[in-house]
Short mmCIF file of C-alpha atoms in Angstrom, two decimals:
data_model
loop_
_atom_site.label_atom_id
_atom_site.label_comp_id
_atom_site.label_asym_id
_atom_site.label_seq_id
_atom_site.Cartn_x
_atom_site.Cartn_y
_atom_site.Cartn_z
CA UNK A 1 174.61 96.08 116.53
CA UNK A 2 174.20 97.99 113.26
CA UNK A 3 176.28 101.09 112.54
CA UNK A 4 174.01 104.03 113.31
CA UNK A 5 173.04 106.13 110.26
CA UNK A 6 171.88 109.11 112.37
CA UNK A 7 174.86 111.14 111.17
CA UNK A 8 174.36 110.40 107.48
CA UNK A 9 174.11 113.63 105.45
CA UNK A 10 171.26 113.51 102.94
CA UNK A 11 173.31 115.66 100.52
CA UNK A 12 175.41 112.51 99.90
CA UNK A 13 172.34 110.89 98.31
CA UNK A 14 171.71 113.37 95.54
CA UNK A 15 171.82 112.79 91.80
CA UNK A 16 170.58 114.91 88.90
CA UNK A 17 167.12 113.72 87.80
CA UNK A 18 165.98 115.63 84.69
CA UNK A 19 162.22 116.19 84.52
CA UNK A 20 161.96 114.32 81.21
CA UNK A 21 163.28 111.13 82.84
CA UNK A 22 160.27 110.92 85.18
CA UNK A 23 157.76 108.51 83.64
CA UNK A 24 154.51 110.49 83.58
CA UNK A 25 152.39 107.66 82.16
CA UNK A 26 152.47 103.86 82.33
CA UNK A 27 153.76 101.84 79.36
CA UNK A 28 151.11 100.16 77.16
CA UNK A 29 152.24 96.75 78.50
CA UNK A 30 153.20 96.40 82.17
CA UNK A 31 155.89 93.77 81.69
CA UNK A 32 157.66 95.51 78.79
CA UNK A 33 159.49 97.87 81.12
CA UNK A 34 163.27 97.72 81.24
CA UNK A 35 164.93 95.73 84.01
CA UNK A 36 168.38 96.70 85.24
CA UNK A 37 170.11 93.59 86.58
CA UNK A 38 172.75 94.25 89.23
CA UNK A 39 174.67 91.27 90.60
CA UNK A 40 177.98 91.33 92.47
CA UNK A 41 178.84 94.77 91.08
CA UNK A 42 178.04 93.83 87.45
CA UNK A 43 175.22 95.60 85.57
CA UNK A 44 173.22 94.29 82.58
CA UNK A 45 170.14 95.52 80.70
CA UNK A 46 167.08 93.31 80.38
CA UNK A 47 163.30 93.46 79.90
CA UNK A 48 161.05 92.76 82.89
CA UNK A 49 159.85 89.49 81.32
CA UNK A 50 163.41 88.16 81.89
CA UNK A 51 162.95 88.35 85.68
CA UNK A 52 162.06 84.64 86.20
CA UNK A 53 165.34 83.65 84.43
CA UNK A 54 167.46 86.07 86.48
CA UNK A 55 166.24 85.24 89.99
CA UNK A 56 168.44 82.85 91.98
CA UNK A 57 167.14 79.26 92.07
CA UNK A 58 164.99 78.54 95.11
CA UNK A 59 164.03 82.20 95.62
CA UNK A 60 160.89 83.18 97.52
CA UNK A 61 159.39 86.45 96.22
CA UNK A 62 157.44 88.46 98.80
CA UNK A 63 154.73 90.79 97.47
CA UNK A 64 152.80 93.58 99.18
CA UNK A 65 149.11 93.09 98.32
CA UNK A 66 147.87 96.42 99.64
CA UNK A 67 145.31 98.21 97.45
CA UNK A 68 145.34 101.96 96.81
CA UNK A 69 142.12 103.65 97.91
CA UNK A 70 140.58 106.71 96.27
CA UNK A 71 141.68 108.82 99.21
CA UNK A 72 141.21 112.29 97.66
CA UNK A 73 137.78 113.82 98.25
CA UNK A 74 136.96 117.07 96.42
CA UNK A 75 134.24 119.01 98.25
CA UNK A 76 132.52 122.00 96.58
CA UNK A 77 131.44 124.95 98.68
CA UNK A 78 128.03 126.49 97.97
CA UNK A 79 129.96 129.36 96.33
CA UNK A 80 131.63 126.87 93.95
CA UNK A 81 135.18 126.87 95.41
CA UNK A 82 136.84 123.47 95.89
CA UNK A 83 138.32 122.10 99.11
CA UNK A 84 140.35 118.89 98.82
CA UNK A 85 140.44 116.46 101.76
CA UNK A 86 143.13 113.78 101.53
CA UNK A 87 142.59 110.85 103.93
CA UNK A 88 145.88 109.79 105.52
CA UNK A 89 145.01 107.35 108.31
CA UNK A 90 142.04 106.37 110.49
CA UNK A 91 141.70 107.67 114.06
CA UNK A 92 138.32 106.45 115.34
CA UNK A 93 136.40 104.28 115.97
CA UNK A 94 139.26 102.13 114.58
CA UNK A 95 142.94 102.90 114.05
CA UNK A 96 143.45 99.68 112.14
CA UNK A 97 143.03 100.31 108.41
CA UNK A 98 141.31 96.98 107.67
CA UNK A 99 138.58 97.70 110.24
CA UNK A 100 138.33 101.40 109.37
CA UNK A 101 137.60 100.57 105.72
CA UNK A 102 134.65 98.39 106.80
CA UNK A 103 133.22 101.09 109.10
CA UNK A 104 129.62 102.15 108.37
CA UNK A 105 127.73 105.41 109.11
CA UNK A 106 130.63 107.62 110.33
CA UNK A 107 134.35 107.74 111.13
CA UNK A 108 137.19 110.17 111.87
CA UNK A 109 140.42 110.30 109.86
CA UNK A 110 143.66 112.25 109.99
CA UNK A 111 143.62 114.28 106.76
CA UNK A 112 145.45 116.91 104.77
CA UNK A 113 143.19 119.75 103.66
CA UNK A 114 143.93 121.71 100.48
CA UNK A 115 142.53 125.26 100.32
CA UNK A 116 141.64 125.12 104.01
CA UNK A 117 141.41 128.94 104.11
CA UNK A 118 138.36 128.68 101.83
CA UNK A 119 136.63 126.43 104.36
CA UNK A 120 135.33 129.15 106.63
CA UNK A 121 132.89 127.14 108.76
CA UNK A 122 130.23 124.46 108.77
CA UNK A 123 130.24 121.04 107.10
CA UNK A 124 131.04 120.33 103.44
CA UNK A 125 129.16 117.79 101.32
CA UNK A 126 129.67 115.61 98.26
CA UNK A 127 126.52 114.23 96.63
CA UNK A 128 126.87 110.94 94.79
CA UNK A 129 124.35 108.63 93.18
CA UNK A 130 121.92 107.60 95.92
CA UNK A 131 123.76 109.29 98.78
CA UNK A 132 125.81 112.06 100.37
CA UNK A 133 129.01 112.25 102.42
CA UNK A 134 129.58 115.12 104.86
CA UNK A 135 132.93 116.34 106.27
CA UNK A 136 133.37 118.32 109.50
CA UNK A 137 136.61 119.54 111.06
CA UNK A 138 137.01 118.18 114.59
CA UNK A 139 140.49 119.50 115.37
CA UNK A 140 143.63 120.94 113.83
CA UNK A 141 146.91 119.26 114.71
CA UNK A 142 150.46 119.78 113.54
CA UNK A 143 150.36 119.65 109.75
CA UNK A 144 146.94 117.99 109.48
CA UNK A 145 143.27 117.99 110.57
CA UNK A 146 141.00 115.45 112.18
CA UNK A 147 137.98 115.20 109.91
CA UNK A 148 134.74 113.45 110.84
CA UNK A 149 132.88 111.90 107.93
CA UNK A 150 129.22 110.89 108.05
CA UNK A 151 127.27 109.48 105.14
CA UNK A 152 124.04 108.04 103.87
CA UNK A 153 123.04 105.38 103.07
CA UNK A 154 124.49 104.54 106.49
CA UNK A 155 124.98 100.87 105.61
CA UNK A 156 127.68 101.70 103.04
CA UNK A 157 131.24 100.99 104.23
CA UNK A 158 133.82 103.78 104.15
CA UNK A 159 135.63 101.81 101.41
CA UNK A 160 132.45 101.96 99.30
CA UNK A 161 132.07 105.71 99.98
CA UNK A 162 135.65 106.36 98.78
CA UNK A 163 135.09 104.12 95.76
CA UNK A 164 131.99 106.14 94.77
CA UNK A 165 133.21 109.69 95.30
CA UNK A 166 136.97 109.71 95.88
CA UNK A 167 139.83 110.17 93.43
CA UNK A 168 143.03 108.14 93.18
CA UNK A 169 145.98 109.93 94.83
CA UNK A 170 148.65 109.96 92.12
CA UNK A 171 152.19 110.82 93.31
CA UNK A 172 152.70 114.60 93.44
CA UNK A 173 155.78 114.45 91.17
CA UNK A 174 153.68 113.18 88.23
CA UNK A 175 152.26 116.69 88.16
CA UNK A 176 149.27 115.85 85.94
CA UNK A 177 145.56 115.11 86.06
CA UNK A 178 144.21 111.57 86.42
CA UNK A 179 143.46 109.61 83.26
CA UNK A 180 140.97 106.68 83.16
CA UNK A 181 143.86 104.14 82.80
CA UNK A 182 145.30 105.19 86.18
CA UNK A 183 142.45 103.42 87.97
CA UNK A 184 143.77 100.03 86.90
CA UNK A 185 147.42 100.79 86.14
CA UNK A 186 148.20 102.43 89.51
CA UNK A 187 147.24 99.12 91.18
CA UNK A 188 149.17 95.86 91.13
CA UNK A 189 147.30 92.92 89.56
CA UNK A 190 147.34 91.22 92.99
CA UNK A 191 146.11 94.23 95.05
CA UNK A 192 143.65 92.97 97.64
CA UNK A 193 143.57 94.75 101.03
CA UNK A 194 142.33 98.33 100.77
CA UNK A 195 144.14 101.04 102.66
CA UNK A 196 147.22 102.42 100.83
CA UNK A 197 147.44 106.00 99.57
CA UNK A 198 150.35 105.11 97.27
CA UNK A 199 150.98 101.99 95.21
CA UNK A 200 153.82 99.55 95.97
CA UNK A 201 155.17 100.46 92.54
CA UNK A 202 157.77 97.70 92.08
CA UNK A 203 154.77 95.37 91.71
CA UNK A 204 153.22 97.34 88.83
CA UNK A 205 155.38 95.44 86.28
CA UNK A 206 153.98 91.99 87.10
CA UNK A 207 151.48 90.39 84.73
CA UNK A 208 149.70 87.03 84.80
CA UNK A 209 152.22 85.87 82.20
CA UNK A 210 155.23 86.74 84.38
CA UNK A 211 153.55 85.13 87.40
CA UNK A 212 153.02 81.91 85.40
CA UNK A 213 156.68 81.94 84.30
CA UNK A 214 157.83 82.34 87.90
CA UNK A 215 155.78 79.32 88.88
CA UNK A 216 157.17 77.31 85.95
CA UNK A 217 160.71 78.19 87.10
CA UNK A 218 159.97 76.91 90.62
CA UNK A 219 160.11 80.43 92.13
CA UNK A 220 157.68 80.57 95.08
CA UNK A 221 155.76 83.68 96.04
CA UNK A 222 153.89 84.88 99.11
CA UNK A 223 151.97 87.99 100.23
CA UNK A 224 151.88 90.36 103.17
CA UNK A 225 150.23 93.77 103.56
CA UNK A 226 151.87 97.10 104.33
CA UNK A 227 149.51 100.02 103.79
CA UNK A 228 151.75 102.59 102.09
CA UNK A 229 151.35 106.06 103.59
CA UNK A 230 151.77 109.50 101.99
CA UNK A 231 155.04 109.83 103.93
CA UNK A 232 156.66 107.61 101.32
CA UNK A 233 156.92 110.72 99.08
CA UNK A 234 158.25 112.94 101.87
CA UNK A 235 161.70 114.24 100.90
CA UNK A 236 164.26 114.36 103.70
CA UNK A 237 164.42 118.01 104.72
CA UNK A 238 166.88 117.52 107.61
CA UNK A 239 170.64 117.89 107.01
CA UNK A 240 171.31 114.62 108.80
CA UNK A 241 169.01 111.63 109.31
CA UNK A 242 168.92 112.09 113.09
CA UNK A 243 166.28 114.81 112.85
CA UNK A 244 164.18 113.19 110.08
CA UNK A 245 161.08 111.51 111.45
CA UNK A 246 160.05 108.41 109.53
CA UNK A 247 156.34 107.99 108.81
CA UNK A 248 154.59 105.03 110.46
CA UNK A 249 152.76 102.45 108.36
CA UNK A 250 150.45 99.58 109.26
CA UNK A 251 151.59 96.02 108.64
CA UNK A 252 149.49 92.86 108.51
CA UNK A 253 150.85 89.35 108.00
CA UNK A 254 149.31 85.91 108.40
CA UNK A 255 150.70 83.13 110.60
CA UNK A 256 150.98 80.97 107.50
CA UNK A 257 153.34 83.49 105.86
CA UNK A 258 155.55 83.84 108.97
CA UNK A 259 155.85 80.02 109.04
CA UNK A 260 156.73 80.05 105.32
CA UNK A 261 159.46 82.66 105.89
CA UNK A 262 160.91 80.60 108.73
CA UNK A 263 160.95 77.48 106.58
CA UNK A 264 162.66 79.37 103.75
CA UNK A 265 165.60 80.76 105.79
CA UNK A 266 168.92 79.86 104.21
CA UNK A 267 167.54 80.32 100.69
CA UNK A 268 167.09 83.66 98.86
CA UNK A 269 164.24 85.75 100.22
CA UNK A 270 163.58 88.59 97.76
CA UNK A 271 161.05 91.34 98.44
CA UNK A 272 159.20 93.00 95.57
CA UNK A 273 159.51 96.67 96.43
CA UNK A 274 160.83 98.75 99.30
CA UNK A 275 157.53 98.36 101.22
CA UNK A 276 157.87 94.55 101.18
CA UNK A 277 161.50 94.87 102.27
CA UNK A 278 160.59 97.19 105.15
CA UNK A 279 157.82 94.76 106.15
CA UNK A 280 160.11 91.73 106.18
CA UNK A 281 162.86 93.42 108.14
CA UNK A 282 160.22 94.84 110.55
CA UNK A 283 158.96 91.30 111.20
CA UNK A 284 162.43 90.36 112.38
CA UNK A 285 162.50 93.34 114.77
CA UNK A 286 158.97 92.64 116.04
CA UNK A 287 160.18 89.10 116.82
CA UNK A 288 163.15 90.63 118.64
CA UNK A 289 160.87 92.89 120.72
CA UNK A 290 158.77 89.88 121.74
CA UNK A 291 161.89 87.78 122.37
CA UNK A 292 162.91 90.40 124.96
CA UNK A 293 159.39 91.13 126.28
CA UNK A 294 157.07 88.16 125.64
CA UNK A 295 154.18 89.94 127.41
CA UNK A 296 154.04 92.97 125.10
CA UNK A 297 150.45 94.06 124.41
CA UNK A 298 149.25 93.94 120.78
CA UNK A 299 149.07 97.76 120.68
CA UNK A 300 152.79 97.94 121.58
CA UNK A 301 153.87 95.98 118.52
CA UNK A 302 155.67 98.87 116.88
CA UNK A 303 159.13 99.16 115.33
CA UNK A 304 160.58 102.61 115.99
CA UNK A 305 162.95 104.04 113.39
CA UNK A 306 166.16 103.61 115.42
CA UNK A 307 165.36 100.27 117.09
CA UNK A 308 167.57 98.25 114.69
CA UNK A 309 170.54 100.47 115.48
CA UNK A 310 170.18 100.41 119.25
CA UNK A 311 169.41 96.73 119.90
CA UNK A 312 172.28 94.87 121.58
CA UNK A 313 172.95 91.24 120.60
CA UNK A 314 169.60 90.56 118.89
CA UNK A 315 168.53 86.95 118.21
CA UNK A 316 169.10 84.92 115.05
CA UNK A 317 166.46 85.27 112.32
CA UNK A 318 165.02 81.80 113.03
CA UNK A 319 164.59 82.62 116.71
CA UNK A 320 162.89 85.96 115.98
CA UNK A 321 160.40 84.39 113.52
CA UNK A 322 159.70 81.46 115.88
CA UNK A 323 159.03 83.98 118.66
CA UNK A 324 156.42 85.65 116.42
CA UNK A 325 154.74 82.29 115.75
CA UNK A 326 154.68 81.48 119.48
CA UNK A 327 153.15 84.90 120.20
CA UNK A 328 150.41 84.37 117.59
CA UNK A 329 149.67 80.93 119.00
CA UNK A 330 149.44 82.26 122.56
CA UNK A 331 147.03 84.97 121.36
CA UNK A 332 145.15 82.47 119.16
CA UNK A 333 145.35 84.76 116.15
CA UNK A 334 145.96 83.96 112.50
CA UNK A 335 147.04 87.55 111.71
CA UNK A 336 149.71 89.75 113.18
CA UNK A 337 148.86 93.47 113.15
CA UNK A 338 151.65 95.92 113.90
CA UNK A 339 153.11 99.25 112.80
CA UNK A 340 156.58 100.21 111.69
CA UNK A 341 158.70 103.32 111.29
CA UNK A 342 161.81 101.35 110.36
CA UNK A 343 164.46 103.30 108.51
CA UNK A 344 166.80 101.17 106.43
CA UNK A 345 169.91 103.18 105.61
CA UNK A 346 173.63 102.52 105.10
CA UNK A 347 174.90 100.85 108.28
CA UNK A 348 171.87 98.53 108.45
CA UNK A 349 172.46 94.75 108.57
CA UNK A 350 169.80 92.83 106.65
CA UNK A 351 168.27 90.01 108.70
CA UNK A 352 165.96 88.36 106.17
CA UNK A 353 166.26 89.95 102.70
CA UNK A 354 168.85 88.79 100.16
CA UNK A 355 168.00 91.10 97.25
CA UNK A 356 165.33 93.46 95.95
CA UNK A 357 163.09 94.14 92.96
CA UNK A 358 162.52 97.90 92.85
CA UNK A 359 162.00 101.00 90.69
CA UNK A 360 164.29 104.05 90.57
CA UNK A 361 163.71 106.49 93.42
CA UNK A 362 163.85 110.22 94.01
CA UNK A 363 167.10 111.91 95.06
CA UNK A 364 167.31 112.67 98.80
CA UNK A 365 164.64 110.10 99.67
CA UNK A 366 164.58 107.42 102.35
CA UNK A 367 163.93 104.91 99.53
CA UNK A 368 167.29 105.77 97.97
CA UNK A 369 168.90 105.31 101.41
CA UNK A 370 167.38 101.83 101.52
CA UNK A 371 168.92 100.94 98.13
CA UNK A 372 172.29 102.28 99.35
CA UNK A 373 171.97 100.12 102.49
CA UNK A 374 171.61 97.06 100.24
CA UNK A 375 174.28 97.67 97.57
CA UNK A 376 176.51 100.30 99.20
CA UNK A 377 178.23 102.97 97.11
CA UNK A 378 177.34 100.99 93.96
CA UNK A 379 173.97 102.77 94.02
CA UNK A 380 175.73 105.65 92.22
CA UNK A 381 176.94 103.36 89.45
CA UNK A 382 173.46 101.77 89.11
CA UNK A 383 171.70 105.16 88.87
CA UNK A 384 174.35 106.55 86.49
CA UNK A 385 173.84 103.52 84.23
CA UNK A 386 170.05 103.97 84.35
CA UNK A 387 170.34 107.68 83.47
CA UNK A 388 172.81 107.00 80.64
CA UNK A 389 170.68 104.22 79.16
CA UNK A 390 167.25 105.83 78.95
CA UNK A 391 165.62 104.14 81.94
CA UNK A 392 162.38 105.72 83.09
CA UNK A 393 162.25 106.85 86.73
CA UNK A 394 159.83 106.82 89.71
CA UNK A 395 156.37 105.27 90.11
CA UNK A 396 155.50 104.51 86.48
CA UNK A 397 159.16 104.01 85.56
CA UNK A 398 161.37 101.00 84.86
CA UNK A 399 162.58 98.33 87.26
CA UNK A 400 165.73 96.77 88.69
CA UNK A 401 166.75 93.48 90.29
CA UNK A 402 169.47 94.15 92.86
CA UNK A 403 171.42 91.13 94.13
CA UNK A 404 174.33 92.22 96.34
#
C-alpha cells in the first residue's frame, strides 16, 4: 500500500515565483525552449531539440492528444453588458465529452458564469454567420450553473458552434487578452479529440522535426486522451490534502494502446505531461478495480482520489493491464471510457511511469505534488536551478525531462 498523503501540508510545496518568470507568450519556435535534464539527482541545461538524445534507449513516449475547445462564450445583453459562460463539462444528453461534442440542436453543460448578476432573466443569444446560439439557465448548483444551449442551424454539432463563436480559454495566470497566435500555439501539433478546456502543455514543445528525430532514434510513441478540466488550475486552498477535492477528468484509451503498454512493461514508459502520467497510472488502478470486481458496469469505471492509497495488495502491472484487455474483449469494445480523480503526491508508488516530460508548475498546486512524488525532495533543487537560470514558467514556459 502507498503511504497516504492526506496529511501533507500544502505550505511545504511553496516557492517564490516572480511575475516576470511566468511566460506570457509562446516562443517564436516551439522546440527552442530550454530543457532541464534531471537524472539521478544531477541537473543539466539543454534545448528541447536535445530530447531524443537524452531519453533512455527503448523508451515509449505517451502523449495526450486531447484538443482544447473554444469553451468561453461571451453573450451580450440587449443593454450591451457582457455575460461570459465557460463550458466545463457536459451533463445531458451525454456526459461523455466525445459524444457531447457531436451533439446537434441542443445540450446542457455545467458552466461557470461571469457577471451572473447582470443576467437578470430570460435567454441570452450570440449571433454568428448563418446562425444563433441561445443560453438558458436551468439550475444553479454549488459553484456553477447548468446551462442549456440551443442553436440553429440545428444540424451543426456543438463542436462546430464553439468553433464559430467561442473563445479559447487561456490560463487565468497569463492575465492577458487572446492574440491570433494562441489559436494554434495553445494546441499541441498532434491535438485530435476535442474536449479539453486547458492544453496538455508539456506537449506544446514538440514539432514535426522533433517527432522525426524521436523516430530516427528508435523511440516509440503512442496516444491516449484525457480531457483536461479547468480544475487543473485550481490552487490547493486546504491546509492539508485530506480536505482538497481533486477534479474529475474523462479518459479514453484504445485497446491497441493498452496492449502496447503491456508489451512495453520492463522498458522505460515516459509520459509527456502530468495529464498523460495521471492517465497511465489511472489505467493501472482501473485494471485493479476490475481485477477485484470483474462485473463492474462501464459507468462505475472511476478512480477516486484516495483509491491508490487505500488498496491492499494490488496486482502486478501486467496483471492489471491484462485485466483491462479482458474486460474490453468481454464488452467487445475497442475503446475504454472512464474517469479519474487520481491524486499523485509524495507517498505514491508509480506502477507504470518511469520518468516525465513536463513544464514548471505553480506553487501550491497538485501538479507540483505530482513532481515531488516522482523525484522527492529534489523538486526544490530542480525549481531553484530553473529560477536561477532564467527558465520560463507555466503553460507557455520551458520544459524538463525528469528521470528519477
